[in-house]
Tab-separated table of C-alpha atoms in Angstrom:
chain	number	residue	atom	x	y	z
A	1	GLY	CA	-21.192	24.195	40.960
A	2	ALA	CA	-18.712	25.698	38.489
A	3	GLY	CA	-20.815	24.856	35.428
A	4	GLU	CA	-20.189	22.585	32.446
A	5	LEU	CA	-16.923	22.397	30.532
A	6	GLY	CA	-16.695	24.396	27.328
A	7	GLU	CA	-13.536	25.056	25.296
A	8	THR	CA	-10.986	22.497	26.530
A	9	ASN	CA	-7.428	22.109	25.268
A	10	PHE	CA	-4.880	19.402	25.976
A	11	VAL	CA	-1.349	20.817	25.579
A	12	MET	CA	1.658	18.481	25.477
A	13	ARG	CA	4.290	20.668	27.150
A	14	ALA	CA	7.210	18.216	27.183
A	15	MET	CA	7.869	14.657	26.051
A	16	ALA	CA	10.718	12.237	25.389
A	17	GLY	CA	10.609	8.582	24.406
A	18	GLY	CA	10.863	6.079	21.608
A	19	VAL	CA	8.764	4.837	18.701
A	20	SER	CA	6.536	1.781	18.998
A	21	GLY	CA	6.475	-0.613	16.062
A	22	GLY	CA	2.996	-1.723	17.088
A	23	THR	CA	1.664	1.837	17.064
A	24	ALA	CA	3.194	2.421	13.631
A	25	ALA	CA	1.580	-0.792	12.355
A	26	SER	CA	-1.809	0.288	13.713
A	27	MET	CA	-1.541	3.664	11.978
A	28	ILE	CA	-0.581	1.965	8.715
A	29	GLU	CA	-3.665	-0.254	8.901
A	30	VAL	CA	-5.915	2.732	9.631
A	31	MET	CA	-4.542	4.660	6.655
A	32	SER	CA	-4.819	1.616	4.400
A	33	THR	CA	-8.464	1.122	5.353
A	34	MET	CA	-9.386	4.801	4.993
A	35	SER	CA	-7.729	5.164	1.601
A	36	ALA	CA	-9.464	2.061	0.258
A	37	ASP	CA	-12.945	2.694	1.690
A	38	PRO	CA	-14.679	6.104	1.357
A	39	GLU	CA	-17.263	5.186	4.009
A	40	ALA	CA	-14.524	4.297	6.506
A	41	ARG	CA	-12.845	7.616	5.678
A	42	ARG	CA	-16.106	9.493	6.298
A	43	LEU	CA	-16.550	7.778	9.661
A	44	MET	CA	-12.964	8.435	10.727
A	45	ASN	CA	-13.265	12.121	9.834
A	46	ASP	CA	-16.397	12.498	11.976
A	47	PRO	CA	-15.326	13.918	15.381
A	48	TYR	CA	-18.086	11.850	17.043
A	49	THR	CA	-17.522	8.559	15.236
A	50	LEU	CA	-17.089	6.656	18.548
A	51	THR	CA	-20.114	8.151	20.265
A	52	THR	CA	-22.868	5.985	21.689
A	53	ASP	CA	-25.590	8.011	19.930
A	54	ARG	CA	-24.488	10.194	17.022
A	55	ALA	CA	-27.875	11.893	16.674
A	56	ALA	CA	-27.736	13.021	20.302
A	57	GLU	CA	-24.420	14.838	19.918
A	58	PRO	CA	-24.488	18.650	19.712
A	59	GLU	CA	-23.479	20.390	16.509
A	60	LEU	CA	-20.619	22.634	17.578
A	61	GLY	CA	-19.187	23.343	14.147
A	62	HIS	CA	-15.731	22.389	12.942
A	63	GLN	CA	-13.422	20.831	15.537
A	64	SER	CA	-9.947	20.682	14.057
A	65	ASP	CA	-7.680	17.657	14.508
A	66	THR	CA	-4.710	19.818	13.442
A	67	PRO	CA	-4.941	23.152	15.296
A	68	ILE	CA	-2.165	25.750	15.204
A	69	ARG	CA	-2.436	28.549	17.759
A	70	ARG	CA	-0.621	31.122	19.788
A	71	GLY	CA	-0.610	29.917	23.365
A	72	ARG	CA	-2.500	32.957	24.624
A	73	GLU	CA	-5.487	31.867	22.492
A	74	ILE	CA	-5.688	28.804	24.772
A	75	ALA	CA	-4.860	30.366	28.161
A	76	PRO	CA	-3.095	33.454	29.576
A	77	GLU	CA	-0.447	31.199	31.160
A	78	LEU	CA	0.722	30.206	27.681
A	79	ASP	CA	1.380	33.733	26.444
A	80	GLY	CA	4.508	33.713	24.275
A	81	ILE	CA	4.193	29.994	23.466
A	82	TRP	CA	3.295	28.608	20.032
A	83	THR	CA	1.366	25.352	19.700
A	84	GLY	CA	0.786	23.008	16.792
A	85	ALA	CA	-1.095	19.778	16.170
A	86	PHE	CA	-0.415	16.799	18.440
A	87	VAL	CA	0.169	13.639	16.418
A	88	MET	CA	-2.300	11.495	18.421
A	89	GLY	CA	-4.982	14.179	18.595
A	90	ALA	CA	-7.234	12.738	15.893
A	91	THR	CA	-7.469	9.441	17.785
A	92	ASN	CA	-7.482	10.728	21.357
A	93	SER	CA	-10.102	13.435	20.819
A	94	ARG	CA	-12.674	10.901	19.622
A	95	ILE	CA	-12.060	8.748	22.697
A	96	VAL	CA	-12.519	11.776	24.982
A	97	ARG	CA	-15.797	12.689	23.251
A	98	ARG	CA	-16.945	9.074	23.621
A	99	SER	CA	-16.181	9.265	27.348
A	100	ASN	CA	-18.380	12.354	27.575
A	101	ALA	CA	-21.245	10.478	25.891
A	102	LEU	CA	-20.791	7.378	28.088
A	103	LEU	CA	-21.084	9.659	31.138
A	104	ASP	CA	-24.344	11.117	29.759
A	105	TRP	CA	-22.469	14.255	28.639
A	106	ALA	CA	-21.272	15.002	32.170
A	107	TYR	CA	-18.405	17.135	30.789
A	108	GLY	CA	-20.995	19.363	29.123
A	109	ARG	CA	-23.251	19.602	26.098
A	110	LYS	CA	-21.056	22.367	24.640
A	111	PHE	CA	-17.776	20.614	25.409
A	112	ARG	CA	-15.235	21.296	22.642
A	113	TYR	CA	-11.930	19.435	22.811
A	114	ALA	CA	-8.625	19.654	20.924
A	115	GLU	CA	-5.093	18.386	21.441
A	116	ASN	CA	-2.082	20.640	20.931
A	117	MET	CA	1.682	20.363	21.260
A	118	SER	CA	3.836	23.166	22.647
A	119	MET	CA	6.606	24.296	20.319
A	120	GLY	CA	8.126	26.700	22.835
A	121	SER	CA	8.672	30.437	22.652
A	122	SER	CA	11.857	30.800	20.594
A	123	VAL	CA	12.039	32.703	17.311
A	124	VAL	CA	11.708	29.409	15.419
A	125	ALA	CA	8.647	28.269	17.419
A	126	PRO	CA	6.047	29.612	14.930
A	127	VAL	CA	7.900	27.919	12.074
A	128	ALA	CA	8.078	24.642	13.992
A	129	ALA	CA	4.358	24.894	14.822
A	130	ALA	CA	3.480	25.538	11.177
A	131	MET	CA	5.680	22.737	9.835
A	132	GLY	CA	4.538	20.201	12.435
A	133	THR	CA	0.880	21.025	11.881
A	134	ALA	CA	1.259	20.939	8.092
A	135	GLY	CA	2.914	17.526	8.362
A	136	ASN	CA	0.086	16.185	10.500
A	137	ALA	CA	-2.536	17.641	8.165
A	138	ALA	CA	-0.798	16.118	5.128
A	139	VAL	CA	-0.635	12.674	6.732
A	140	LEU	CA	-4.323	12.805	7.689
A	141	GLY	CA	-5.558	14.427	4.497
A	142	LEU	CA	-3.403	12.802	1.816
A	143	GLY	CA	-2.745	9.554	3.666
A	144	SER	CA	-6.445	8.906	4.207
A	145	ARG	CA	-7.013	9.122	0.439
A	146	TYR	CA	-3.874	7.849	-1.251
A	147	PHE	CA	-1.980	5.668	1.234
A	148	ASN	CA	-3.075	2.456	-0.503
A	149	LYS	CA	-1.264	3.659	-3.658
A	150	LEU	CA	2.098	3.233	-1.937
A	151	PRO	CA	3.922	-0.101	-2.393
A	152	ARG	CA	3.198	-2.108	0.766
A	153	GLY	CA	6.677	-3.634	0.776
A	154	LEU	CA	8.299	-0.190	0.766
A	155	VAL	CA	6.102	0.991	3.649
A	156	GLU	CA	6.951	-2.067	5.727
A	157	ARG	CA	10.687	-1.612	5.078
A	158	ILE	CA	10.621	2.015	6.231
A	159	ALA	CA	8.312	1.606	9.244
A	160	PRO	CA	9.529	0.057	12.519
A	161	THR	CA	8.685	-3.631	12.842
A	162	PRO	CA	5.699	-4.618	15.037
A	163	GLY	CA	7.005	-5.900	18.368
A	164	THR	CA	9.976	-3.542	18.377
A	165	GLY	CA	10.306	-0.447	20.541
A	166	PRO	CA	12.684	1.657	22.614
A	167	ASN	CA	15.433	0.008	24.644
A	168	GLU	CA	15.452	-0.092	28.442
A	169	ARG	CA	17.529	3.074	28.781
A	170	THR	CA	15.077	5.032	26.606
A	171	ARG	CA	12.108	3.609	28.504
A	172	ASP	CA	13.631	4.723	31.812
A	173	LYS	CA	14.749	8.155	30.591
A	174	GLY	CA	11.461	8.965	28.837
A	175	HIS	CA	8.904	11.336	30.320
A	176	TYR	CA	6.007	13.630	29.491
A	177	ARG	CA	3.998	16.509	30.941
A	178	VAL	CA	0.516	17.483	29.786
A	179	GLU	CA	-1.464	20.548	30.815
A	180	THR	CA	-5.192	20.691	30.042
A	181	TYR	CA	-6.918	24.071	30.105
A	182	THR	CA	-10.669	24.606	30.230
A	183	THR	CA	-13.319	27.247	30.765
A	184	THR	CA	-16.807	26.558	32.092
A	185	SER	CA	-20.275	27.824	31.322
A	186	ARG	CA	-20.101	29.967	34.483
A	187	GLY	CA	-16.799	31.601	33.599
A	188	ALA	CA	-14.484	29.525	35.781
A	189	ARG	CA	-11.061	28.542	34.456
A	190	TYR	CA	-9.106	25.404	35.356
A	191	ARG	CA	-5.753	23.860	34.543
A	192	ALA	CA	-5.030	20.178	35.159
A	193	THR	CA	-1.463	18.844	34.972
A	194	MET	CA	-0.463	15.217	34.452
A	195	ALA	CA	3.167	14.096	34.285
A	196	GLN	CA	5.052	10.814	34.460
A	197	GLN	CA	8.616	9.576	34.374
A	198	GLY	CA	9.130	6.786	31.855
A	199	ASP	CA	8.613	6.346	28.125
A	200	PHE	CA	5.076	7.533	27.341
A	201	GLY	CA	4.217	4.589	25.101
A	202	TYR	CA	5.586	1.820	27.318
A	203	LYS	CA	6.650	2.371	30.919
A	204	ALA	CA	4.287	5.281	31.706
A	205	THR	CA	1.345	3.610	29.950
A	206	SER	CA	1.964	0.396	31.906
A	207	VAL	CA	1.603	2.367	35.146
A	208	LEU	CA	-1.636	3.953	33.934
A	209	LEU	CA	-3.076	0.558	32.963
A	210	GLY	CA	-2.137	-0.874	36.360
A	211	GLU	CA	-3.745	2.046	38.184
A	212	CYS	CA	-6.936	1.704	36.109
A	213	GLY	CA	-7.071	-1.981	36.966
A	214	LEU	CA	-6.674	-1.251	40.685
A	215	ALA	CA	-9.319	1.466	40.501
């Protein structure tokens, strides 16, 4: 009875882990496709590209994949914190919006969603937020148009090899904590926290997949 979800923000508060060669390879393929095909680029830039019925989605205006904000703009609990764009936000946000559509918009017809990464509250936090967000925006904006101009051999030499990833020590020592803040159409506010021990791309994800299977 609290109403439908409105402005909703995922905030990565802490994370540690390694880099997946398979994830890097997937991102390279996405950028290659987008830069070679304007229609694919248009679809990828649509926040509702994975929806079940595009015409049924509400028009809520621009929903940034690379937000930069003071924490207090998201929630009072984050006062003093700076946040920038989360590197997986462009992908994850479309999956979340698809979930809303698959559930017949159970989250809400005015549900707006973005993913952010906490940069802390130090004097360098606003600079880190600006630089991180600018880097993400450059990768999405320039990469989606010009990535196919780069020599493929050079890209493959720089990027981690598919099938490689963090060692066992890194997988065990890795962790993350996410806080998601939302407001509802009736003025209620909620915060959900999810945290796991283990590398976020390997050990923690394996647990999530196992739990989904059991559920």
